[in-house]
Tab-separated table of C-alpha atoms and ligand atoms in Angstrom:
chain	number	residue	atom	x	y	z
A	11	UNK	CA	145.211	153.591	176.155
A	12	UNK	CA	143.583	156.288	173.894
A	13	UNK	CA	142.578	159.282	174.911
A	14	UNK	CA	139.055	160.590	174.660
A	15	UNK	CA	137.606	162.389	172.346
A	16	UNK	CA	138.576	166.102	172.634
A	17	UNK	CA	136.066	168.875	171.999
A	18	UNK	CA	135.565	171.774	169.425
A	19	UNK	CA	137.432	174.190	171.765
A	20	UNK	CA	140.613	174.954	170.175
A	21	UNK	CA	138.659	175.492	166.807
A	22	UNK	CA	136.704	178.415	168.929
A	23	UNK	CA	139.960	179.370	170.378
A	24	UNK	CA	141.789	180.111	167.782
A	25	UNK	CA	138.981	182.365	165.897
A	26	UNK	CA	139.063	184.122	169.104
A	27	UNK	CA	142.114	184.032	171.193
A	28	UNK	CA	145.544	184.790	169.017
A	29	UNK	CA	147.075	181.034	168.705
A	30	UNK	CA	143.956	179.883	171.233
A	31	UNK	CA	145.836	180.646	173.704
A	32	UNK	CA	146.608	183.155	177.018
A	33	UNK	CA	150.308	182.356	176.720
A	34	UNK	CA	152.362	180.868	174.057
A	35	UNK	CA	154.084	177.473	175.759
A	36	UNK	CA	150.539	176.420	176.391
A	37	UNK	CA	149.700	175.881	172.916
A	38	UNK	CA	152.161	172.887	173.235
A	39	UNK	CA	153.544	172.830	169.802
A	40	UNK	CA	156.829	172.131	171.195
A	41	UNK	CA	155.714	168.543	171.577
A	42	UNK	CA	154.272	168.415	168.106
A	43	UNK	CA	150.850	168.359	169.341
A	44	UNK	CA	148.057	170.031	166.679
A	45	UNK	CA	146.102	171.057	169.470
A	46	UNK	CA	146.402	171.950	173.163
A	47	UNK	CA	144.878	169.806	175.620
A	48	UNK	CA	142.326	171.992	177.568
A	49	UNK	CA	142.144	171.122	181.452
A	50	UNK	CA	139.049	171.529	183.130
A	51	UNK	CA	139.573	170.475	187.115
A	52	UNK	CA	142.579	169.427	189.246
A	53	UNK	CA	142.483	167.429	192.187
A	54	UNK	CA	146.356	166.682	194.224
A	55	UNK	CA	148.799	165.326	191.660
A	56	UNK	CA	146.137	164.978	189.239
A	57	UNK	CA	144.219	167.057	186.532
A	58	UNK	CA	141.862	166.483	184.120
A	59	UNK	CA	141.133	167.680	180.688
A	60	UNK	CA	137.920	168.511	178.897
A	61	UNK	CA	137.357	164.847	177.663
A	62	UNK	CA	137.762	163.918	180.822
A	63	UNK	CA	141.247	162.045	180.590
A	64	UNK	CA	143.450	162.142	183.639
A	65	UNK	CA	147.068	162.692	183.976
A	66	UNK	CA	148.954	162.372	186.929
A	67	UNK	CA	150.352	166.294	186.680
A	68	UNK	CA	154.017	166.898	186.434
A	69	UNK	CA	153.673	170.639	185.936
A	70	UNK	CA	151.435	172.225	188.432
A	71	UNK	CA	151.048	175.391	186.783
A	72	UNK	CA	154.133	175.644	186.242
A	73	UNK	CA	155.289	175.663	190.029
A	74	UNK	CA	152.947	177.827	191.721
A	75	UNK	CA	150.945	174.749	193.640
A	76	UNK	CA	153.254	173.434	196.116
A	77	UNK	CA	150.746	171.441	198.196
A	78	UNK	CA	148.775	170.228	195.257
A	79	UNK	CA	145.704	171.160	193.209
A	80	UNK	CA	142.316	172.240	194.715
A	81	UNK	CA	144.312	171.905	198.336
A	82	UNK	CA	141.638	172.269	200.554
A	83	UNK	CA	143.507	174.595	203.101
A	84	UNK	CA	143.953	177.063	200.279
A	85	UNK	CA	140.619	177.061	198.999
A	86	UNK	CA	139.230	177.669	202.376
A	87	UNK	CA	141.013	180.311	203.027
A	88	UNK	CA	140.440	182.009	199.274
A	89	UNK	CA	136.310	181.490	199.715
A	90	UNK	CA	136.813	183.044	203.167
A	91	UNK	CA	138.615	185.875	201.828
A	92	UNK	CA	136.043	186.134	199.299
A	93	UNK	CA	133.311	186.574	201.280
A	94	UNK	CA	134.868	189.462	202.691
A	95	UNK	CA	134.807	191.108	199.414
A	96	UNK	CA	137.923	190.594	196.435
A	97	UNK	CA	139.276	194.146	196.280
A	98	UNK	CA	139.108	197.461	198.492
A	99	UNK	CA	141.975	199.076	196.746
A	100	UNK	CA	142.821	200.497	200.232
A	101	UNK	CA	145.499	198.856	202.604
A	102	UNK	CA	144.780	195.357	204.177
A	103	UNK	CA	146.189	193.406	207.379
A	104	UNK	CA	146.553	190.198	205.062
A	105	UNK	CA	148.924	192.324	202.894
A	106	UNK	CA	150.721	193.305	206.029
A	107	UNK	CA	150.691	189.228	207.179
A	108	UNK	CA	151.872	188.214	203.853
A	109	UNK	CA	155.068	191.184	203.812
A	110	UNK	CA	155.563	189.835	207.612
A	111	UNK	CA	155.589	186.351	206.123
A	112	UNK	CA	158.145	187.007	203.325
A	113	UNK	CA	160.546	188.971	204.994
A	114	UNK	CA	160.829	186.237	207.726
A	115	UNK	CA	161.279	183.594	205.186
A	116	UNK	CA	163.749	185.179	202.536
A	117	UNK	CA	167.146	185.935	203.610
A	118	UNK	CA	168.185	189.314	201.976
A	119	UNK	CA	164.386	190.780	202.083
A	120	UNK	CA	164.158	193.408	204.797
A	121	UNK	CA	160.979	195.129	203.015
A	122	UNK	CA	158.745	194.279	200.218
A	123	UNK	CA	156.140	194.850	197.682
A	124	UNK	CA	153.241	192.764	196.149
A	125	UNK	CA	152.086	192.909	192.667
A	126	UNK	CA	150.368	190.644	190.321
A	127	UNK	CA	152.497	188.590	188.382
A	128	UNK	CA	156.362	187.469	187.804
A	129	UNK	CA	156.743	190.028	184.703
A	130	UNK	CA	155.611	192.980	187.194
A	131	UNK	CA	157.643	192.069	189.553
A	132	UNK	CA	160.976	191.935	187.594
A	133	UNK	CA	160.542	194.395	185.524
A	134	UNK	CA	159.855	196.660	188.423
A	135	UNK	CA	162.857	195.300	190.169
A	136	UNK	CA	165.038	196.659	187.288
A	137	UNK	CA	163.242	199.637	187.025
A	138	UNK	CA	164.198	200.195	190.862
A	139	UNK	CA	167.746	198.894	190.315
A	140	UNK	CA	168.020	201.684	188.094
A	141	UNK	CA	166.506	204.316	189.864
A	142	UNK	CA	168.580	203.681	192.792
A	143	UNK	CA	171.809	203.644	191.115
A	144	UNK	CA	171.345	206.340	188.513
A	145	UNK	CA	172.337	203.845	186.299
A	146	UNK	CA	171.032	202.010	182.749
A	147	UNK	CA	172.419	199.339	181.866
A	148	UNK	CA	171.396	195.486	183.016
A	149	UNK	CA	173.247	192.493	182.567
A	150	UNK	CA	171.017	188.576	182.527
A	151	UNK	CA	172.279	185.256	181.211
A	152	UNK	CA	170.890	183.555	178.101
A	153	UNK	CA	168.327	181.327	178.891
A	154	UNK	CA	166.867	183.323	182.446
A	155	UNK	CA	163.751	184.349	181.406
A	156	UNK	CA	162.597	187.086	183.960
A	157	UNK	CA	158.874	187.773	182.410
A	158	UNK	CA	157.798	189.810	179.176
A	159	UNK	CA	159.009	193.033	180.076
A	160	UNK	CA	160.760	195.024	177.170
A	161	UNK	CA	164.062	194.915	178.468
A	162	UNK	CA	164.323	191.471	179.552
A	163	UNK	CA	163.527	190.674	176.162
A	164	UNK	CA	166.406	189.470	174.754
A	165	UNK	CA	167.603	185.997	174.991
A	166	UNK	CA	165.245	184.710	177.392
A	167	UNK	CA	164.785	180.936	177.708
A	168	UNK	CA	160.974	178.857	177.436
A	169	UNK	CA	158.752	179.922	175.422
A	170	UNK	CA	160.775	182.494	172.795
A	171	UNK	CA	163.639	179.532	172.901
A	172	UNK	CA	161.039	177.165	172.471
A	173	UNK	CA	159.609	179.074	169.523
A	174	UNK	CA	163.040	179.957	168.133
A	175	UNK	CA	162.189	183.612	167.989
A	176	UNK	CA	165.452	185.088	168.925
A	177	UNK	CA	163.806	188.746	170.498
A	178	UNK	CA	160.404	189.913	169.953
A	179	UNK	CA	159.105	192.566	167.358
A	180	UNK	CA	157.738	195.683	168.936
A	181	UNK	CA	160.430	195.785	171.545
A	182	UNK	CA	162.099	199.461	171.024
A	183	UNK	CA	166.110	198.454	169.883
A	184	UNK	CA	166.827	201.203	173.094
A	185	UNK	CA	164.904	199.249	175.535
A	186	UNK	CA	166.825	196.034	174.754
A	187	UNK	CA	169.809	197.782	174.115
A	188	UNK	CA	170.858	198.363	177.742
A	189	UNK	CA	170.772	194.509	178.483
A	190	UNK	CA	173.981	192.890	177.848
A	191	UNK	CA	173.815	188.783	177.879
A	192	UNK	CA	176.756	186.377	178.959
A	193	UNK	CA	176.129	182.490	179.245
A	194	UNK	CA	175.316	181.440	182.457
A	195	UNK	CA	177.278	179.652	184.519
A	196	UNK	CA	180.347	181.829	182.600
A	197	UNK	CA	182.180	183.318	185.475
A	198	UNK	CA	185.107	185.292	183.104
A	199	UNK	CA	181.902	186.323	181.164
A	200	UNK	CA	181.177	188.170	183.165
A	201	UNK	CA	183.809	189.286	184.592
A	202	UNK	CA	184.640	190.706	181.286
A	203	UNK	CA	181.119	192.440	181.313
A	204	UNK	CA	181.184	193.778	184.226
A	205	UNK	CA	184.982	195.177	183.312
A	206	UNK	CA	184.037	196.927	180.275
A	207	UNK	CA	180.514	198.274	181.263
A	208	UNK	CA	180.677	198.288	185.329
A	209	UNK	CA	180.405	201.684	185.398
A	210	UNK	CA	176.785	202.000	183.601
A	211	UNK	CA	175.726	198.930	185.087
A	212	UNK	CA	172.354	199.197	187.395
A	213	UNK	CA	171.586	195.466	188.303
A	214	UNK	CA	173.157	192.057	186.983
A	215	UNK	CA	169.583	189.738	186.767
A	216	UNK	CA	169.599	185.977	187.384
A	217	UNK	CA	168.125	183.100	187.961
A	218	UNK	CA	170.135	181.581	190.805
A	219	UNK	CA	169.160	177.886	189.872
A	220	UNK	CA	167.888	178.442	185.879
A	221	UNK	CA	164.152	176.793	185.570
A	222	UNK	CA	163.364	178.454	182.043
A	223	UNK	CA	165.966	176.394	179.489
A	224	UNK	CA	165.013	173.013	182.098
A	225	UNK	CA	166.867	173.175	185.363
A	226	UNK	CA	170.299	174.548	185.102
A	227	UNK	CA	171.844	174.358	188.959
A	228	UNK	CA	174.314	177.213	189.352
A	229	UNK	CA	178.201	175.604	189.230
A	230	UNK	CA	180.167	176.282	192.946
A	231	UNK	CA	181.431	179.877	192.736
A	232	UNK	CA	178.976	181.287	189.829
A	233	UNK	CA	176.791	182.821	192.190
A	234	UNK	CA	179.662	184.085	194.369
A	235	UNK	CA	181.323	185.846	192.094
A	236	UNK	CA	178.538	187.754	190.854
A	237	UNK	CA	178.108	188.776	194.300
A	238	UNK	CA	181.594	189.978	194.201
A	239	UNK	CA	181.092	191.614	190.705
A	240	UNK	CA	178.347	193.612	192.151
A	241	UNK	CA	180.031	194.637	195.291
A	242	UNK	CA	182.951	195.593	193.307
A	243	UNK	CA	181.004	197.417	191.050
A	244	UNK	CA	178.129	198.818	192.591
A	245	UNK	CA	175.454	197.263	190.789
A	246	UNK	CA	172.539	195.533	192.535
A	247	UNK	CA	172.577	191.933	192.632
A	248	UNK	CA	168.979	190.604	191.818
A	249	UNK	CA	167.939	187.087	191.851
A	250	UNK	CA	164.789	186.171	190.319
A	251	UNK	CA	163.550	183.496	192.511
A	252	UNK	CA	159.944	183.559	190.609
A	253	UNK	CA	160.498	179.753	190.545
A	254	UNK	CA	163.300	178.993	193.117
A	255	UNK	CA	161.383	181.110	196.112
A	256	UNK	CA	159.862	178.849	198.840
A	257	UNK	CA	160.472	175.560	195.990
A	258	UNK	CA	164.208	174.995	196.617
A	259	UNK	CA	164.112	175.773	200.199
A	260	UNK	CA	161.635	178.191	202.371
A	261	UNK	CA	164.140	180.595	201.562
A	262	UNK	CA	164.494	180.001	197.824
A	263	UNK	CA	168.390	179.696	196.143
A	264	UNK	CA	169.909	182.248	198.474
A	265	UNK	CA	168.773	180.204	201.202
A	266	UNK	CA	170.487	176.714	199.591
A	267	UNK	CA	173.654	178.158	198.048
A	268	UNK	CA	174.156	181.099	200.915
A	269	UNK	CA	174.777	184.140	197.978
A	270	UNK	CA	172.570	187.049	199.413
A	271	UNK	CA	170.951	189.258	196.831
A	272	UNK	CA	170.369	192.695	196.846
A	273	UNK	CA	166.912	192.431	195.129
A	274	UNK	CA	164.687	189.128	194.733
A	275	UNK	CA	161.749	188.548	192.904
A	276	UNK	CA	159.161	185.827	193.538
A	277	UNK	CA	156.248	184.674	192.115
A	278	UNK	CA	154.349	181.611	191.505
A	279	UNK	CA	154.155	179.753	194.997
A	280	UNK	CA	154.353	183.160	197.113
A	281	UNK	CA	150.560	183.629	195.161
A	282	UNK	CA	149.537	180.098	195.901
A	283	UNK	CA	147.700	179.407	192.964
A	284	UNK	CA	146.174	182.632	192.285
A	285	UNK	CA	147.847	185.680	190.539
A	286	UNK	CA	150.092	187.281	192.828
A	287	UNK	CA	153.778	187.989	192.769
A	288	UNK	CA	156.275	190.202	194.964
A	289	UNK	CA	159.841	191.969	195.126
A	290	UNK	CA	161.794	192.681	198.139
A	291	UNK	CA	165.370	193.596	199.321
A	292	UNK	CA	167.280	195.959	200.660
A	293	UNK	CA	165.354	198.829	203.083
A	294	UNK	CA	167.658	201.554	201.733
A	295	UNK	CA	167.001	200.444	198.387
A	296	UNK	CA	163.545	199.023	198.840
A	297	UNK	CA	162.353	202.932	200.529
A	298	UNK	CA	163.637	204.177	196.896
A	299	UNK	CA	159.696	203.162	195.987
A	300	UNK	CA	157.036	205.937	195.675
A	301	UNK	CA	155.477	206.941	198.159
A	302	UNK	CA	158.253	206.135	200.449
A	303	UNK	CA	160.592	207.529	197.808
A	304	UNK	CA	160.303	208.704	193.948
A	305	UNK	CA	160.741	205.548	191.772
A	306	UNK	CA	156.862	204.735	190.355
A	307	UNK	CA	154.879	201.723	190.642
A	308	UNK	CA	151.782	200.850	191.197
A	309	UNK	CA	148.534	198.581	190.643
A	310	UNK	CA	144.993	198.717	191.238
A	311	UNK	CA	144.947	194.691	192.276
A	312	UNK	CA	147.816	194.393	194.136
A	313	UNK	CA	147.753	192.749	197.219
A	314	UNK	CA	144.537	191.933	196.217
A	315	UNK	CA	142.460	189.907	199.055
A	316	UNK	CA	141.657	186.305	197.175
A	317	UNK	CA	145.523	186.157	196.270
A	318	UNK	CA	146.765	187.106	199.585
A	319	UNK	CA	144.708	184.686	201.501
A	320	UNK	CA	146.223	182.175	199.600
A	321	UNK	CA	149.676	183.047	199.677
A	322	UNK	CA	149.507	183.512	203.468
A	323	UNK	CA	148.000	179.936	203.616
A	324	UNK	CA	150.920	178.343	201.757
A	325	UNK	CA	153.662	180.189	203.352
A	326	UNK	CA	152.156	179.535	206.792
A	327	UNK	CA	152.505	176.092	206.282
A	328	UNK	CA	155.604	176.298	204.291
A	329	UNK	CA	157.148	177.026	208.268
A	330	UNK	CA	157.086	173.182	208.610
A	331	UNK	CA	160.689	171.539	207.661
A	332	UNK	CA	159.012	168.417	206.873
A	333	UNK	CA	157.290	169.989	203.987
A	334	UNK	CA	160.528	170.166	202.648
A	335	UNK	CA	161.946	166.914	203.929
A	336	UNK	CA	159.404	164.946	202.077
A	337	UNK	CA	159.262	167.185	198.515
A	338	UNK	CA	163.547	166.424	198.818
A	339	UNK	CA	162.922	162.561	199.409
A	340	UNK	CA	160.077	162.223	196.731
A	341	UNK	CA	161.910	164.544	194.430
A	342	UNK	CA	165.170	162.302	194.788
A	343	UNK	CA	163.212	158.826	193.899
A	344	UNK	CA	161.709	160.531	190.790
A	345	UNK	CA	165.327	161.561	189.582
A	346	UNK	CA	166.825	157.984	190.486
A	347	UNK	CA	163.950	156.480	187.927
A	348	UNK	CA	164.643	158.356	185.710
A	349	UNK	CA	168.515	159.067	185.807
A	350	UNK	CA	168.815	156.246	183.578
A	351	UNK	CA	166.843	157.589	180.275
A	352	UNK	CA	168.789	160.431	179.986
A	353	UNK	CA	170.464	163.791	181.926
A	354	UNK	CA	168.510	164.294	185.002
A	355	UNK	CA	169.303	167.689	186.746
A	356	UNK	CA	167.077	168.379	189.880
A	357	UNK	CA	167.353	170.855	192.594
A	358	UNK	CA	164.810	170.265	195.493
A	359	UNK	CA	161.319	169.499	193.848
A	360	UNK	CA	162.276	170.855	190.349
A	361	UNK	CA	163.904	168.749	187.697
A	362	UNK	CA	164.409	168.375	183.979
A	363	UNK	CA	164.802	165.070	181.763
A	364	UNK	CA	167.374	166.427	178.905
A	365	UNK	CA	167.666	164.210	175.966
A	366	UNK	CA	171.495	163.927	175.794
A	367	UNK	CA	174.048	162.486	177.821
A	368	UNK	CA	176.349	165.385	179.118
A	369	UNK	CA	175.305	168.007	181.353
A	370	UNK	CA	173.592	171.231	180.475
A	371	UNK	CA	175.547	174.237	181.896
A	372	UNK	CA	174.323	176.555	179.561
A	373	UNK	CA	171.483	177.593	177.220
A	374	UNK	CA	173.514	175.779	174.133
A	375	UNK	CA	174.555	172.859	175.938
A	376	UNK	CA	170.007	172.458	176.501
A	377	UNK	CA	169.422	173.721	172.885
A	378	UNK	CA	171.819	170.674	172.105
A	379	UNK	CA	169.192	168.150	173.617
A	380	UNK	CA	166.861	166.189	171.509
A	381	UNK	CA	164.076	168.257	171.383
A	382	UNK	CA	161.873	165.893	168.603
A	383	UNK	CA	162.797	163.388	170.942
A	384	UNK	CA	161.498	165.073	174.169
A	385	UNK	CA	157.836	165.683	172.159
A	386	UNK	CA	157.891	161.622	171.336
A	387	UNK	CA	158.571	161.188	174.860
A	388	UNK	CA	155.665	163.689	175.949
A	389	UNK	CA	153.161	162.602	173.187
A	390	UNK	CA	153.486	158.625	174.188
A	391	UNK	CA	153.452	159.731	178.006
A	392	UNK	CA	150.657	162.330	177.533
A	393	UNK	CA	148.308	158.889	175.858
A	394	UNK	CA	149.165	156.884	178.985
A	395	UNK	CA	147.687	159.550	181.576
A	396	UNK	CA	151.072	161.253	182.437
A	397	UNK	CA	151.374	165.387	181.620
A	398	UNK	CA	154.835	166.401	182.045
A	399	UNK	CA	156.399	169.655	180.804
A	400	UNK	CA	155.043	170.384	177.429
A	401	UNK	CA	158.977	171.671	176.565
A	402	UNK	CA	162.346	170.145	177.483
A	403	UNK	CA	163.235	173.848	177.943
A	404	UNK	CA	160.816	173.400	181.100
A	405	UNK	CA	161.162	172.009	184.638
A	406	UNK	CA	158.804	168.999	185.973
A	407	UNK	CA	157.577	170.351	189.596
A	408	UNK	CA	157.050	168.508	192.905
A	409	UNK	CA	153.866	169.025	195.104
A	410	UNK	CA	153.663	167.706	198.436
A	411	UNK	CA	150.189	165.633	196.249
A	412	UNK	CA	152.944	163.329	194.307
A	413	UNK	CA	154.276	160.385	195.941
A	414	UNK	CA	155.020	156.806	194.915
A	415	UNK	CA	152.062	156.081	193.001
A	416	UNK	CA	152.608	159.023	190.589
A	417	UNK	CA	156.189	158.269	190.866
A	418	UNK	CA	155.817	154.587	189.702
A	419	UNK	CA	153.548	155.272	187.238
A	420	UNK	CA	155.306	157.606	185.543
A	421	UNK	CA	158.381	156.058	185.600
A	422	UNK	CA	156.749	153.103	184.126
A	423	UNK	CA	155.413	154.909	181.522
A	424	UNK	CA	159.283	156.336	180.348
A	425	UNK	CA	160.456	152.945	180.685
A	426	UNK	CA	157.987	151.262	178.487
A	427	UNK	CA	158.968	154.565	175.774
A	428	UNK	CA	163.024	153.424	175.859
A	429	UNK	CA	162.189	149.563	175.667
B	528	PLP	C1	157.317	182.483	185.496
B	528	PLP	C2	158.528	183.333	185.624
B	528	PLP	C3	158.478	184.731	185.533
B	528	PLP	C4	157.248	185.469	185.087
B	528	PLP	O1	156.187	185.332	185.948
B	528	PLP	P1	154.709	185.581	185.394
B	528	PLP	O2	153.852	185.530	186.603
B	528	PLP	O3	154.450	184.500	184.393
B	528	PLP	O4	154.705	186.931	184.754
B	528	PLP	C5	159.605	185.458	185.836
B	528	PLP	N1	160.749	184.836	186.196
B	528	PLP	C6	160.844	183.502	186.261
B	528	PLP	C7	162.128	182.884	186.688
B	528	PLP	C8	159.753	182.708	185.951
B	528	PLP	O5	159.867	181.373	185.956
């Protein structure tokens, strides 16, 4: 099947937008594409681009749309909220739902705060982590990526590993300075980290099942012992659950592996579909925030009506165990059709296709994979209606929109690319 015709945008784009794009992965050139695909609608498990192709959708923005594109529910609630008016700046009950919502859902959050995006949210986390403990330093795993923020900048997975741009210019040497990396999964890693700079050390950052170099699970005992680094040590444990939250269980990764965080961030489905993103915790450490205490943050959107409504619509229905039932059962049939084309590693309704054999523990053990192979795969899937993630250093998410058909037809289509 060819696809259709494409239009002039990316020419426009790119005289006006740096790369034509809002953010780098998008462009695609991990796959070898020479231009983007533009989307223009989604409907469920499917979305369609400017030309009017369809794709059954393996992505979903990248998580955030649990129950499917354009799900009705949600968009009822976001034009009711609308009508209302989009932002008072002032305090709202919805915000108040939403907090109520959260806190009942996640484990280890007894208070929280709602923001606009993942990079907000984490960076604020650490900034918190620090003001709490007096301390500077931060330790994250290669491969985590925990948003843009200067001192999460090094070593982050997606789209700087997918780019092969080690850190980014412009971020100050001092503000990257204070991060120390270990491989993930690498228990006498850190361990040795935590020996040597325990003392200075505000927060150890992770994600507790890695989505940004493909799906990493954690190993039994990784996320224990940083647990018992941190209580040892007296740094904050944080888990960024941007992906994980309300995806791997209502509760996110602490909920599935039972390791308790001090801090979590979340993102992505706690906005459903529209930009909002959160942090929570700890009381003691949570009241540390201005006005309740003297660590600043702040933002003029935040909490913003449109976003709220549709978080509180997700999560509300997130309550149901079968929502979770049937993303496990469809998530487990995708991974059994394709466990045979390569290393499949899923947790709940995220997984990732490696092109190698052995499993991926680690960010070097995914950097290992075929990645020229992995943009043959997408490119020959992408022409027979399937969109899947445009990077093998990328997760394929589950809505509660894909079933069988998508299922079969995908798997069909990755068949047909090995014969
Ligand atoms: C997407 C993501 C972020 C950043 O969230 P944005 O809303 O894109 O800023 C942070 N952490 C993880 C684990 C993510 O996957």
């Amino acid at each position: 099947m060819a696809l259709k015709q494409r239009s002039d945008l990316y020419r426009r784009a790119r005289e006006l937008i740096p790369g034509g794009v809002n953010s780098p992965v998008r462009a695609m050139q991990a796959v070898g594409l020479d231009e983007p695909v533009f989307m223009r609608r989604g409907s469920g498990a499917e979305i369609e681009d400017v030309a009017g192709n369809r794709y059954v959708d393996w992505v979903m923005s990248w998580g955030p749309l649990i129950f499917g594109h354009a799900d009705p529910a949600t968009l009822a609630a976001v034009v009711e909220a609308a009508e209302g008016g989009t932002s008072f700046g002032a305090p709202t009950r919805a915000e108040v739902e939403l907090a109520e919502e959260i806190v009942d859902a996640v484990p280890s959050v007894e208070m929280v705060r709602l923001v606009s995006s993942g990079t907000e949210a984490s960076m604020t986390a650490i900034r918190l982590a620090r003001g709490a403990t007096h301390r500077d330093r931060i330790l994250k795993f290669a491969g985590c990526y925990h948003g843009h923020a200067d001192a999460l900048l090094a070593s982050a997975g997606s789209g700087l590993a997918t780019l092969g741009i080690p850190a980014s210019p412009g971020v100050p040497s001092g503000a990257a300075g204070d991060t120390i990396v270990c491989a993930y999964n690498d228990v006498e890693a850190a361990a040795a980290a935590v020996a040597r700079w325990g003392e200075g050390l505000a927060c150890v950052i992770v994600e507790p099942v890695a989505g940004n170099m493909g799906v990493v699970p954690p190993e039994p005992g990784f996320l224990e012992t940083l647990r018992a680094l941190c209580d040892a040590s007296g740094a904050l444990l944080v888990f960024d659950e941007v992906i994980t939250g309300f995806r791997v269980a209502r509760g996110g990764a602490q909920e599935r592996f039972g390791v308790l965080p001090d801090l979590t961030v979340l993102g992505k489905i706690v906005g459903g579909g529209l930009p909002l993103a959160a942090f929570g915790g700890r009381a003691d450490v949570m009241e540390r925030l201005a006005p309740a205490g003297d660590v600043y943050q702040a933002g003029t959107l935040s909490g913003n009506p449109l976003a709220t409504a549709a978080g509180l619509s997700v999560l509300r229905r997130l309550r149901d165990p079968a929502v979770y039932e049937r993303l496990e059962t469809t998530s487990a049939r995708l991974e059994a059709g394709l466990a045979s084309f390569g290393r499949v590693q899923r947790v709940g309704a995220m997984l990732t296709l490696f092109m190698r054999d052995e499993p991926v523990r680690r960010f070097e053990d995914a950097q290992a994979g075929d990645a020229e192979r992995y943009g043959e795969l997408f490119r020959h899937l992408l022409a027979r209606g399937v969109y899947v993630a445009p990077s093998q250093y990328e997760a394929w998410f589950l809505s509660t929109s894909h079933g069988d058909v998508e299922i079969e037809r995908t798997v069909g289509a990755v068949a047909d690319f090995f014969r």
